[in-house]
Coordinates of C-alpha atoms in Angstrom, one line a residue:
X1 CA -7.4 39.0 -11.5
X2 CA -3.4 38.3 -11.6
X3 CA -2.2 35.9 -10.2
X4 CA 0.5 36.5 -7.8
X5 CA 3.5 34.4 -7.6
X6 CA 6.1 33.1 -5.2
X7 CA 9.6 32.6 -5.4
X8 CA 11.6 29.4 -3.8
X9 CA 14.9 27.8 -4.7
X10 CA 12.9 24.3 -5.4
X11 CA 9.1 23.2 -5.9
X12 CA 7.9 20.0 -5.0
X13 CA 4.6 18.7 -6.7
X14 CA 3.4 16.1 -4.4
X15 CA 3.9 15.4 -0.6
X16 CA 4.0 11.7 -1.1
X17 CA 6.9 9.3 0.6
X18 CA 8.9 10.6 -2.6
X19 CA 8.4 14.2 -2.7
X20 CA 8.9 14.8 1.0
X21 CA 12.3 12.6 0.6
X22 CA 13.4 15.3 -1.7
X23 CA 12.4 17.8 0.9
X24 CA 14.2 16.8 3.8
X25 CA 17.5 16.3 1.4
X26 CA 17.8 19.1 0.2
X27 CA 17.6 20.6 3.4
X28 CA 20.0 18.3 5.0
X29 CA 22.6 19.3 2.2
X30 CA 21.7 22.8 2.3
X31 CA 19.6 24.4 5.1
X32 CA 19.6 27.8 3.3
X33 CA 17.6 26.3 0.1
X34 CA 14.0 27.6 0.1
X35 CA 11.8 24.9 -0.4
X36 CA 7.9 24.3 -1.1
X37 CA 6.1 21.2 -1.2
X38 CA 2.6 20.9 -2.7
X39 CA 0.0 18.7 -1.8
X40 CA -3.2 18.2 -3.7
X41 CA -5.1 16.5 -0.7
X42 CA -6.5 17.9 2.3
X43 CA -3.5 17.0 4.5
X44 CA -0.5 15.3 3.9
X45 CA -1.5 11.6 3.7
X46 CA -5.2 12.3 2.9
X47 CA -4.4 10.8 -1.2
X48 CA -2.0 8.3 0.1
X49 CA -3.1 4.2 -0.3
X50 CA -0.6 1.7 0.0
X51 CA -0.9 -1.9 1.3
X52 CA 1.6 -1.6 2.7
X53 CA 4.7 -3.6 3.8
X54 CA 8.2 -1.2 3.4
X55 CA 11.5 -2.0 3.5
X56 CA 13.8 0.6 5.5
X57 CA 16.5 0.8 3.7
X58 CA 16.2 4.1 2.3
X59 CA 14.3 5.3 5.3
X60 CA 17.6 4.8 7.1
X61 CA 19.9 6.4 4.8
X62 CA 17.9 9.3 4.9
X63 CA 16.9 9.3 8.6
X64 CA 19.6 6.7 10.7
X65 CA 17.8 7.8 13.7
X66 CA 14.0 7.1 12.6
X67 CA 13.0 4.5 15.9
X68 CA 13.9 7.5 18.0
X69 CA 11.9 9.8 16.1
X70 CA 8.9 7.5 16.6
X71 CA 8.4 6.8 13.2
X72 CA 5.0 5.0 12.9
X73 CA 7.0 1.5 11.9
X74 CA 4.8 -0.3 14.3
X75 CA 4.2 -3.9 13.3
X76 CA 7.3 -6.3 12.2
X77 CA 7.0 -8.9 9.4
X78 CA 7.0 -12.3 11.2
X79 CA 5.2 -14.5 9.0
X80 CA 5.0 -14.9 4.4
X81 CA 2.1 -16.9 3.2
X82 CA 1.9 -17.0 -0.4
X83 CA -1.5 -19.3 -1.7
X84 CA -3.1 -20.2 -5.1
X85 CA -6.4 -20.1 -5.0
X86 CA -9.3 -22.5 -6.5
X87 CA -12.9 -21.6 -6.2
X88 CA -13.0 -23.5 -2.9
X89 CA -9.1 -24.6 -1.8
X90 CA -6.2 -22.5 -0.7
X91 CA -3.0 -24.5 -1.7
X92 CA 0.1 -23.1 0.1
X93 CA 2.8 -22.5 -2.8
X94 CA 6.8 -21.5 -1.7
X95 CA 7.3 -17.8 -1.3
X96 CA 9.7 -16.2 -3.8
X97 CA 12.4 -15.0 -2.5
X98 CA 11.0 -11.8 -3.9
X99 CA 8.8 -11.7 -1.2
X100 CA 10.1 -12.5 1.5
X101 CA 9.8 -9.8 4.1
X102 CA 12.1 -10.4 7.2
X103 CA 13.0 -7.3 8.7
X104 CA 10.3 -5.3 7.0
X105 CA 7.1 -3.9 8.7
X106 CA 3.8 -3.5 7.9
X107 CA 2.4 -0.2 8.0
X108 CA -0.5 2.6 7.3
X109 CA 1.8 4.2 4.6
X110 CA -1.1 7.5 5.0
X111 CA 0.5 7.9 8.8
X112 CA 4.3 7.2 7.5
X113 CA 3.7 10.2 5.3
X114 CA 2.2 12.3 7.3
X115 CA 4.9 11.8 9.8
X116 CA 7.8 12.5 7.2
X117 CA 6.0 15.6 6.3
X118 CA 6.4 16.5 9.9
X119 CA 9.9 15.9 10.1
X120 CA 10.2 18.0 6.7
X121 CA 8.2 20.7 8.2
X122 CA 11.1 20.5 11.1
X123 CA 13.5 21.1 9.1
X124 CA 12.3 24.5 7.6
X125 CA 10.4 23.0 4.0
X126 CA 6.9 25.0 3.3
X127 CA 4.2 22.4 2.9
X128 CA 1.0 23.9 1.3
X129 CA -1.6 21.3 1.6
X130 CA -4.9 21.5 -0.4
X131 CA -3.2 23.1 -3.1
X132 CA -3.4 21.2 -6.3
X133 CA -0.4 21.9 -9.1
X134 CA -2.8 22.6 -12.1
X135 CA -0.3 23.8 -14.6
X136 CA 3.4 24.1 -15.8
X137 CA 4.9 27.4 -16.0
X138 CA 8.1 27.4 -18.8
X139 CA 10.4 30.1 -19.3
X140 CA 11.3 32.4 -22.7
X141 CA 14.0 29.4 -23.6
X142 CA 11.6 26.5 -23.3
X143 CA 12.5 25.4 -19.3
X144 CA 10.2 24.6 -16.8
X145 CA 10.5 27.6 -14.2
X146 CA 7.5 26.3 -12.1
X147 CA 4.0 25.6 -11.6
X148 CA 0.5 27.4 -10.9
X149 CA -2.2 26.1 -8.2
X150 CA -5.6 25.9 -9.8
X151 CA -8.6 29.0 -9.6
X152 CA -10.4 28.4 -6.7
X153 CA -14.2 29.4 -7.1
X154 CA -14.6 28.5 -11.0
X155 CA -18.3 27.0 -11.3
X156 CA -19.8 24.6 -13.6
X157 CA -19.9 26.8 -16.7
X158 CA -16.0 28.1 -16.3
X159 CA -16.9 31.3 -15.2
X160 CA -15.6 32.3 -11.6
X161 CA -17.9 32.4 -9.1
X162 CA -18.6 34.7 -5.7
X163 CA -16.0 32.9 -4.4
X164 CA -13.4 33.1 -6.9
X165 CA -9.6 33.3 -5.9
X166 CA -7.1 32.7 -8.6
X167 CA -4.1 30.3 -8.3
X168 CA -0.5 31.5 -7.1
X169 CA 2.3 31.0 -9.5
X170 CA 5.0 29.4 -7.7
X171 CA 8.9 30.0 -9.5
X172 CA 12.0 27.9 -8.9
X173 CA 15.2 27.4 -9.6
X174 CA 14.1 23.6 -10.4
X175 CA 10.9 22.1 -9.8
X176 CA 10.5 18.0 -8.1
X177 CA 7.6 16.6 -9.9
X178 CA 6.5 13.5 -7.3
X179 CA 2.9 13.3 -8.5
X180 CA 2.5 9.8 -8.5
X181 CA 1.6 7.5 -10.6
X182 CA 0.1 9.1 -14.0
X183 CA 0.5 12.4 -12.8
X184 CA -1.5 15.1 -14.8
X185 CA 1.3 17.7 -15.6
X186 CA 3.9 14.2 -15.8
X187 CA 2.1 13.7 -19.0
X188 CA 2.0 17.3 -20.0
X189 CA 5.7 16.8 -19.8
X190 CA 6.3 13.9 -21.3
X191 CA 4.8 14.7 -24.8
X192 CA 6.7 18.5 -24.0
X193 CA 10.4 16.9 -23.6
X194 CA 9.9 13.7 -25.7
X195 CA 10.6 12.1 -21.9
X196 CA 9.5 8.5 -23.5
X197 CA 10.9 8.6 -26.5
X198 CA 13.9 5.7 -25.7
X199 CA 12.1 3.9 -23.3
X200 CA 8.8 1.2 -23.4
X201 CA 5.4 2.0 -23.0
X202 CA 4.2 2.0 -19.2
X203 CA 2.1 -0.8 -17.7
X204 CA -0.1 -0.2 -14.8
X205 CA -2.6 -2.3 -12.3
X206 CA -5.5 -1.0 -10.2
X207 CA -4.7 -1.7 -6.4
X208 CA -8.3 -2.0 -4.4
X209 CA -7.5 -1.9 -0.7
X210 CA -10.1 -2.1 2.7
X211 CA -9.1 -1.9 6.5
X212 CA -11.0 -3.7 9.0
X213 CA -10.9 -3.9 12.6
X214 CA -11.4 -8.0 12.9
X215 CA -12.0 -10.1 15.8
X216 CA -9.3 -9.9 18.4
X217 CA -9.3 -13.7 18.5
X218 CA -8.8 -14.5 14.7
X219 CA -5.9 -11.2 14.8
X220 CA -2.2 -12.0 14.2
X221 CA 0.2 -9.3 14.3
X222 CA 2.8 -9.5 11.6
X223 CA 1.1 -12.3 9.2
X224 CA 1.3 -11.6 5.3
X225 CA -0.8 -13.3 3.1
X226 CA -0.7 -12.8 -0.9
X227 CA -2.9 -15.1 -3.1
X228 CA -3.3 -15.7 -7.1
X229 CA -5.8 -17.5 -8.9
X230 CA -9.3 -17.3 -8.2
X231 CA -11.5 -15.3 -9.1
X232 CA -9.2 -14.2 -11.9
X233 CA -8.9 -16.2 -14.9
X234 CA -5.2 -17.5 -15.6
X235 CA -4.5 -15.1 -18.5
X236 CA -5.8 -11.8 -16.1
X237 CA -2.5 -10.7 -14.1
X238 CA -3.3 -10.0 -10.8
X239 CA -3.8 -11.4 -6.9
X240 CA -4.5 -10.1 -3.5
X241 CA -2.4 -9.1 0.0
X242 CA -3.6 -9.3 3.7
X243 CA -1.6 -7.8 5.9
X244 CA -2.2 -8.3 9.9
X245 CA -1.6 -4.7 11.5
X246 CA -1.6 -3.5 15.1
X247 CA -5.0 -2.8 17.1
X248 CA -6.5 -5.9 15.2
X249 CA -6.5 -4.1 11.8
X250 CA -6.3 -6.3 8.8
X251 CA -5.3 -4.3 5.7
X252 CA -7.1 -6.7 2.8
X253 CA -6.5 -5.3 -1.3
X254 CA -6.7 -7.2 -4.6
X255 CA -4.6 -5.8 -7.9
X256 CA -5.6 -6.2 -11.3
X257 CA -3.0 -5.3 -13.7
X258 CA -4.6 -3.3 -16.3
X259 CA -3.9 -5.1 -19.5
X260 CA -6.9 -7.5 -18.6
X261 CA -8.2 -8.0 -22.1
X262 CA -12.1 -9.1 -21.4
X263 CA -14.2 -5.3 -20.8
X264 CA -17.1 -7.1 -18.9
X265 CA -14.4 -7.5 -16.2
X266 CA -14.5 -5.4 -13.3
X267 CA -11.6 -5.4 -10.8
X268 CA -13.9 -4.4 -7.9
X269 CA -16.3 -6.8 -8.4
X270 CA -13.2 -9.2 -8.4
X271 CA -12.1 -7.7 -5.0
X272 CA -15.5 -8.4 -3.3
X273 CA -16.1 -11.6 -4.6
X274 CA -12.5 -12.8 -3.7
X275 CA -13.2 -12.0 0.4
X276 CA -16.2 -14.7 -0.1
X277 CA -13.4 -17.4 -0.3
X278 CA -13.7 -20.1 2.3
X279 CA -10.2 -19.4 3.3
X280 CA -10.6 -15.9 3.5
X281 CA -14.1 -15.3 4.4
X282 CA -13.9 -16.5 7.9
X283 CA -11.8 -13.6 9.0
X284 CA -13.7 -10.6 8.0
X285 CA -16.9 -12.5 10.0
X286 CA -17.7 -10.2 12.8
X287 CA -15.3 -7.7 11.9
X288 CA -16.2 -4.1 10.4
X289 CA -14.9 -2.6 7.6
X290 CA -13.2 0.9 8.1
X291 CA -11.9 2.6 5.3
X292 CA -12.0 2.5 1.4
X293 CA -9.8 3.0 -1.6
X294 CA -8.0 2.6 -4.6
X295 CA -5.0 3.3 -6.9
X296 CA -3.1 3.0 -9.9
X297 CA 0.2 1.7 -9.9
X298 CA 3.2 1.8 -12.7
X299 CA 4.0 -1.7 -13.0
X300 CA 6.1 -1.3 -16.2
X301 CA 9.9 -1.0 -14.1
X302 CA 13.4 -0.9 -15.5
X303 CA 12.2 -0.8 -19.2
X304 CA 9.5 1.9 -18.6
X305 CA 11.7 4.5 -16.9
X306 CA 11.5 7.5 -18.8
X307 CA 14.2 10.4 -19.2
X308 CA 14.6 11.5 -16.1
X309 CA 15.5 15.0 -16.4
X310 CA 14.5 18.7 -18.4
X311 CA 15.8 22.2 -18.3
X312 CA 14.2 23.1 -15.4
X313 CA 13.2 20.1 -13.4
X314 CA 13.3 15.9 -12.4
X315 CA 11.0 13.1 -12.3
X316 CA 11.3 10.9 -9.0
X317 CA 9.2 8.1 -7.3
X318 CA 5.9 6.8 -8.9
X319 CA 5.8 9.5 -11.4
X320 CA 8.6 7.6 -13.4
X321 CA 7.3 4.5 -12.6
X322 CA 10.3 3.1 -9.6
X323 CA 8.1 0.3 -8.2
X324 CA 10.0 -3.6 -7.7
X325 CA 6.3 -5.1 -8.8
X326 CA 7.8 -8.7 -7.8
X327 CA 8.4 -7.2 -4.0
X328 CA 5.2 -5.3 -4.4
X329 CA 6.9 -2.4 -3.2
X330 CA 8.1 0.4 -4.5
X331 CA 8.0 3.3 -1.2
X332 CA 11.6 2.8 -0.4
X333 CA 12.7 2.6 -4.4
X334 CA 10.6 6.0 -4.8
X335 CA 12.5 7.3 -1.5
X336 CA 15.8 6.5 -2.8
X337 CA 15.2 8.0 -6.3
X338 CA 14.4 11.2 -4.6
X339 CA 17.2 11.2 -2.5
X340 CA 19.5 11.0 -5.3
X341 CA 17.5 13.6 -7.4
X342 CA 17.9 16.0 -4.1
X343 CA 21.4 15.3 -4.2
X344 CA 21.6 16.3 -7.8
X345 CA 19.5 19.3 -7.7
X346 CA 21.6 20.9 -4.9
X347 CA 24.7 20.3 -6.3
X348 CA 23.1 21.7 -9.4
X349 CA 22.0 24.8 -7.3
X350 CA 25.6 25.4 -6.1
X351 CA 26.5 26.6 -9.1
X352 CA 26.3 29.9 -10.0
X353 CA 25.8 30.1 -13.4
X354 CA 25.6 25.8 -13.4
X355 CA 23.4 24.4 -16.5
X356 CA 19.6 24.3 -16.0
X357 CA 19.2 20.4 -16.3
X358 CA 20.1 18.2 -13.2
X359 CA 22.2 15.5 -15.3
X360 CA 23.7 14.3 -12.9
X361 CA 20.5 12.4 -11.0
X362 CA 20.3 9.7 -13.6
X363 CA 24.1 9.2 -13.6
X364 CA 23.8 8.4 -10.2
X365 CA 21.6 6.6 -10.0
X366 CA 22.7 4.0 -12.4
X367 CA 25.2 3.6 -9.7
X368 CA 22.4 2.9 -7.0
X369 CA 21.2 -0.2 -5.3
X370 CA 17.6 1.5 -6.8
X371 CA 19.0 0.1 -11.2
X372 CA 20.1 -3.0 -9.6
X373 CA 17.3 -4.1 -8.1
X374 CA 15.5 -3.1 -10.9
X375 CA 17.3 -4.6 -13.7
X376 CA 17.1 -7.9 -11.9
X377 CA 13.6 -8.2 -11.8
X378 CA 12.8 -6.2 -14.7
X379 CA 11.6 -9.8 -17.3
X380 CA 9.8 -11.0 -14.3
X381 CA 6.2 -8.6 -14.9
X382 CA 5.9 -8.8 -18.8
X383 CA 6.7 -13.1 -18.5
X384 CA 2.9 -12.8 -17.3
X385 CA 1.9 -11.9 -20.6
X386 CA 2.1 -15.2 -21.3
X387 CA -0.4 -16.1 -18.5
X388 CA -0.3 -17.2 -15.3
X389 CA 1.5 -20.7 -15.0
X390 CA 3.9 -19.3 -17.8
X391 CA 5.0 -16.4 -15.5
X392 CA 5.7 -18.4 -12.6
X393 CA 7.5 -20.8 -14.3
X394 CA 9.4 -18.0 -15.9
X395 CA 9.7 -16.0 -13.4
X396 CA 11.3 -19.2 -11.1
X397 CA 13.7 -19.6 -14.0
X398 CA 15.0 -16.5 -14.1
X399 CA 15.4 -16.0 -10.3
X400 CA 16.9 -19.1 -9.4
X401 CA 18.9 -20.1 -12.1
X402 CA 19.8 -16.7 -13.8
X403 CA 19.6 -14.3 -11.2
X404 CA 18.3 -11.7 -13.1
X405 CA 21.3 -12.1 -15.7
X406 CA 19.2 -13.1 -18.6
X407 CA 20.8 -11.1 -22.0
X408 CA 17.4 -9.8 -23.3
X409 CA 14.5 -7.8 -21.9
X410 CA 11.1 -8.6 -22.2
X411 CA 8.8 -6.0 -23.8
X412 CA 5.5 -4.3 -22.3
X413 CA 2.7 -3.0 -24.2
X414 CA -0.3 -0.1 -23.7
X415 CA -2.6 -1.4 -21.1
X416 CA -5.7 0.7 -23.3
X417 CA -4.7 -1.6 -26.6
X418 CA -5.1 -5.2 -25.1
X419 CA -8.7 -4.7 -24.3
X420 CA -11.1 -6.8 -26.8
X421 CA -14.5 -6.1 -28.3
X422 CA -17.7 -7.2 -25.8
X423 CA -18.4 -9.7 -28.4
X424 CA -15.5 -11.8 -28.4
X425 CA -15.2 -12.3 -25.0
X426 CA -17.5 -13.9 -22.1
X427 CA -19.7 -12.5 -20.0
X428 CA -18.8 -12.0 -16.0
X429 CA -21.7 -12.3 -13.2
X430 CA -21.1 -11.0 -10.3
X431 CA -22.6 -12.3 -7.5
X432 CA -24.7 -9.0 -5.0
X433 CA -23.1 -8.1 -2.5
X434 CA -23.8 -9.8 1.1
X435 CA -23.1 -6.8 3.4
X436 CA -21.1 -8.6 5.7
X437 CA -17.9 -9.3 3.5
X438 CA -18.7 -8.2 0.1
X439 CA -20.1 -4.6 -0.7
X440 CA -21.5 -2.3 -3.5
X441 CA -19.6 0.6 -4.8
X442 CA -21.5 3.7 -3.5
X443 CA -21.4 2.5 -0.1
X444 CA -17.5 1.8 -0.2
X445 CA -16.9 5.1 -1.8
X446 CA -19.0 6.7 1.2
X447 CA -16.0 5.3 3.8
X448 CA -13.7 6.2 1.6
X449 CA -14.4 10.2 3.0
X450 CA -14.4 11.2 -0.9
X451 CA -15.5 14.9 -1.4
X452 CA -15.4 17.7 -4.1
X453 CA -16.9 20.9 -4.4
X454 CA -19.8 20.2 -6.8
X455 CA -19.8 23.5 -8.4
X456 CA -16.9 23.6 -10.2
X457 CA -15.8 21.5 -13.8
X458 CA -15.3 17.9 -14.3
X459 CA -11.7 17.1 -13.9
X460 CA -12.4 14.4 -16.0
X461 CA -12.4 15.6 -18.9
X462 CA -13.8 14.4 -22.8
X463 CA -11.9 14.9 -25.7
X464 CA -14.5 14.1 -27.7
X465 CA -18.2 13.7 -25.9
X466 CA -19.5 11.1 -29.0
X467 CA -16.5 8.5 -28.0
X468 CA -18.3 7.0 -25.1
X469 CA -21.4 5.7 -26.9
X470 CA -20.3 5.9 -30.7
X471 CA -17.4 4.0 -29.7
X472 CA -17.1 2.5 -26.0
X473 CA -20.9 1.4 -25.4
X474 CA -21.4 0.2 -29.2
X475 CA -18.2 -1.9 -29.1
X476 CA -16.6 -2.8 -25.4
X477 CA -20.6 -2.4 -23.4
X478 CA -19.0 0.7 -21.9
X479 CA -16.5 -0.4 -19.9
X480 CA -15.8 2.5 -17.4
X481 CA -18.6 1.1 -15.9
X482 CA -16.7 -1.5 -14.6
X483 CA -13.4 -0.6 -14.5
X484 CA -13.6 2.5 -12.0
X485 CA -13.5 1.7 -8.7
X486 CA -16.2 4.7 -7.6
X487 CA -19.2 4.4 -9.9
X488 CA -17.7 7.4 -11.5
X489 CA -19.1 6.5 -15.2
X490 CA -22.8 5.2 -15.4
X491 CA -24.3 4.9 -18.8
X492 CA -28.1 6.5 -18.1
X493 CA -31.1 5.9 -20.5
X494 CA -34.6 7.1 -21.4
X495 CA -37.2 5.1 -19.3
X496 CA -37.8 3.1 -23.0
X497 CA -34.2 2.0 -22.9
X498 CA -33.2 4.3 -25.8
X499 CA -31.3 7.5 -25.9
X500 CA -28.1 6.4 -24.0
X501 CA -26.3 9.1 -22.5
X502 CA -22.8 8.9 -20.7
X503 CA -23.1 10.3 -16.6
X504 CA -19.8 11.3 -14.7
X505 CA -20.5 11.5 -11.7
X506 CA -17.7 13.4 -10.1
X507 CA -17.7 14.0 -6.8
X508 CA -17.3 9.8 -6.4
X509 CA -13.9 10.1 -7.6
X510 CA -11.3 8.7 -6.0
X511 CA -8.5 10.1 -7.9
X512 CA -7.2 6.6 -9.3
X513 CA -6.2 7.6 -12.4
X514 CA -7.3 4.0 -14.2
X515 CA -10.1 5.5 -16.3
X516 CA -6.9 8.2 -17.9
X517 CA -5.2 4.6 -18.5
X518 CA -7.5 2.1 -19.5
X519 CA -9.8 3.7 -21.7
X520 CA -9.3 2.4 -25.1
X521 CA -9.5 4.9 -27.2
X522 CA -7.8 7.6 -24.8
X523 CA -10.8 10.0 -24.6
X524 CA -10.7 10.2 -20.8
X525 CA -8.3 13.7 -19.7
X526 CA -7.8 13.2 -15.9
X527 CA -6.9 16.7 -14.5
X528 CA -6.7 17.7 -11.2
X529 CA -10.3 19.1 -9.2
X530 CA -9.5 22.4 -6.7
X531 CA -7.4 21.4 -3.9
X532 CA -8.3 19.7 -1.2
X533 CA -10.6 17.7 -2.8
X534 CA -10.9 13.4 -3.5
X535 CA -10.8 10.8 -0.8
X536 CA -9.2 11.5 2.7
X537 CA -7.8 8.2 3.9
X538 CA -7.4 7.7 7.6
X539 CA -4.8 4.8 8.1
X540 CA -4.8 3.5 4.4

């Protein structure tokens, strides 16, 4: 069956904060422009996880009249905590300036999104949820001219099933991609264009996030709490955020960046044993856990930005990597980014006969509060690579006395190089999980609302099926045990013991991305499942 095909004046791919930013610019600029969003999830929101505290600036740029519009900016910022953690003390440190969060809220960035889709959808942009982009479409001359949704009804063995429907080609004059961080067809085009070719490798973390409904009593609307320390080790980048919303929800997460060196680590684990804390524990008592998930996030900033721009198409938000990781935020840096991109692309559009590459985006935004704010911080993530007492004291250095102004820049490196052999480094037990703060995998994932169709292929995909026990079991004790966040990978035996055999289990996945990062020899292919499948966050 052929695939039939759509025509609009510009694509989307992604209805995150950043690709619905795009959306409602280009239509602000230009009513006329045809516009098409696409959203892997079920509904707009359903992929998004944030903690999440944002700053309006860009929200107000783009939408000056956004308190009217009942945007679902609920909860002010009235109170920064910032702790270091021992195995049994909290110790109250100063909170960077960084992170300090007057006249910022705290928010369910899932219900943000799904009302800027709305006001998108207001404004005339096609949004076709629980379509995922599976492919890019190029031209004769090399540019991109679009992308195709995946088959629908492709079982198991690759053949198309009873209930087969093939994707729809969707053409445009230039194609958004906002996938995210470590998008699927991001990558495709990044080896296409050479996109990384000037620019340093990208460094991620894995951000773990719950919501509870806690005890009216111990509630405190507006209270942020970030720790370091315990239960990571100095050298293991990382820390956790509490965040007191309305209707006595506590949003609770824990980030592990991903250039943790030790493989029995596993940043899940480190989440569930941090809410046992003394200091932490006592809120989650008598409270109920409501919702699951996790994410990767690019932490590499200024010096990971890739090229920009291609015939055919931009990069904006996550996808390029725009988060401020000292402000641990990055929603209204992804916003902004989009904004200027929209502005690029109709102007680029206006043209009749203009070029086919939207040059003019990363011009302006070298002019933007979005490379400022950047460049500032840019020293302050890879000064932990010299652990964590050295990247505070760095990072206080640099913030107070040079403002950012420091004459070099601080290198990353691949997050799937730093990890070391099983042998050289110690072991890790866990402790079980309680129930009542602390919980296993399976039944997180379960709250998480995490579905895919079973018959249809792996989306995570092997390059070669020996790797995982020639290499990963036999040298690092398998570490995608440990490092997904879903019990995705589970290394399954004969009832002797012998016979090891690598499981993938699927339909747990919740679409993270950190297996595609951290697997250290870059076997693991993450491609997108049919549409509409993965976790569907309510709130998160």
């Amino acid at each position: 069956m052929e695939r039939e095909s759509m025509e609009f004046d510009v694509v989307i791919v992604g209805g995150g904060p950043s690709g619905l930013a795009a959306a409602i610019r280009l239509k602000q600029l230009n009513a006329e422009l045809t516009v098409c969003v696409l959203e892997k999830g079920s509904e707009v929101g359903a992929h998004i996880l944030s903690g999440a505290v944002i700053e309006t600036g860009a929200l107000s740029e783009l939408l000056p009249d956004w308190k009217e519009r009942d945007a679902p900016l609920l909860t002010p910022a009235t109170d920064d905590r910032f702790m270091f953690l021992t195995q049994s003390k909290a110790i109250r440190l100063m909170t960077p300036p960084q992170m300090n969060n007057h006249g910022n809220f705290i928010v369910s960035l899932g219900n943000f999104t799904r009302w800027l889709g709305q006001q998108a959808e207001a404004l005339g942009v096609e949004i076709f949820a629980g379509f995922a982009a599976a492919e890019v479409l190029y031209h004769d001359d090399g540019s991109v001219k679009g992308v195709a949704t995946g088959d629908m009804g492709i079982g198991k063995d690759g053949q198309p099933t009873h209930n087969h429907t093939p994707g729809v080609e969707l053409w445009a004059r230039q194609t958004i991609f906002a996938e995210g961080c470590r998008g699927s067809l991001t990558k495709a085009l990044f080896e296409r264009f050479d996109l990384r070719r000037d620019c340093e490798d990208q460094t991620y973390g894995i951000g773990i996030k719950e919501l509870w409904e806690v005890d009216p009593a111990k509630h405190k609307p507006g209270t942020i709490l970030h720790t370091v320390g315990w239960p990571l080790d100095t050298q293991t980048y990382g820390g956790s955020f509490l965040y007191h919303l309305e209707n006595n929800q506590v949003a609770v997460g824990f980030v592990v960046g991903l250039d943790y060196a030790n493989p029995h680590l596993s940043p899940f684990d480190e989440f569930q044993r941090f809410k046992t804390h003394p200091a932490i524990r006592p809120l989650f008592e008598g409270g109920r856990r409501i919702s699951y998930g996790a994410r990767a996030l690019s932490e590499g900033g200024f010096q990971s930005i890739p090229k920009l721009t291609f015939p055919g198409g931009v990069l904006v938000g996550d996808t390029a990597g725009f988060l401020n990781v000292p402000k641990i935020k990055g929603t209204h840096t992804a916003m902004k980014s989009a904004m200027v991109a929209a502005e690029a692309v109709a102007a680029l559009l206006a043209l009749a006969d203009g070029p086919k590459e939207a040059t003019a985006y990363p011009e302006h935004l070298k002019k933007s509060w979005v490379w400022s704010e950047l460049h500032t911080v840019r020293n302050i993530r890879p000064s932990f690579h010299w652990g964590l007492w050295g990247g505070i004291a760095y990072a206080a250095l640099e913030t107070y006395l040079f403002r950012g102004k420091m004459p070099w820049t601080l290198h990353h490196h691949a997050d799937h190089l730093a990890l070391k052999k099983a042998s050289e480094c110690p072991k890790i037990v866990y402790p079980k999980p309680d129930g009542v703060v602390s919980f296993d995998k399976l039944s997180s994932v379960f709250i998480s609302s995490t579905n895919h169709e079973e018959n249809q292929p792996a989306h995570l995909k092997l390059r070669d099926a020996a790797v995982p026990i020639a290499i990963n079991l036999e040298h690092y004790d398998a570490p995608e045990q440990r490092y997904c966040p879903a019990g995705v990978y589970e290394i399954v035996r004969a009832d002797d013991g012998s016979n090891p055999r690598l499981q993938i289990n699927a339909q747990n996945c919740l679409h993270c991305k950190t297996c595609d990062i951290k697997d250290p020899t870059q076997n693991i292919n993450w491609v997108v499942p049919e549409g509409g499948g993965g976790p569907n966050y309510p709130n998160m």
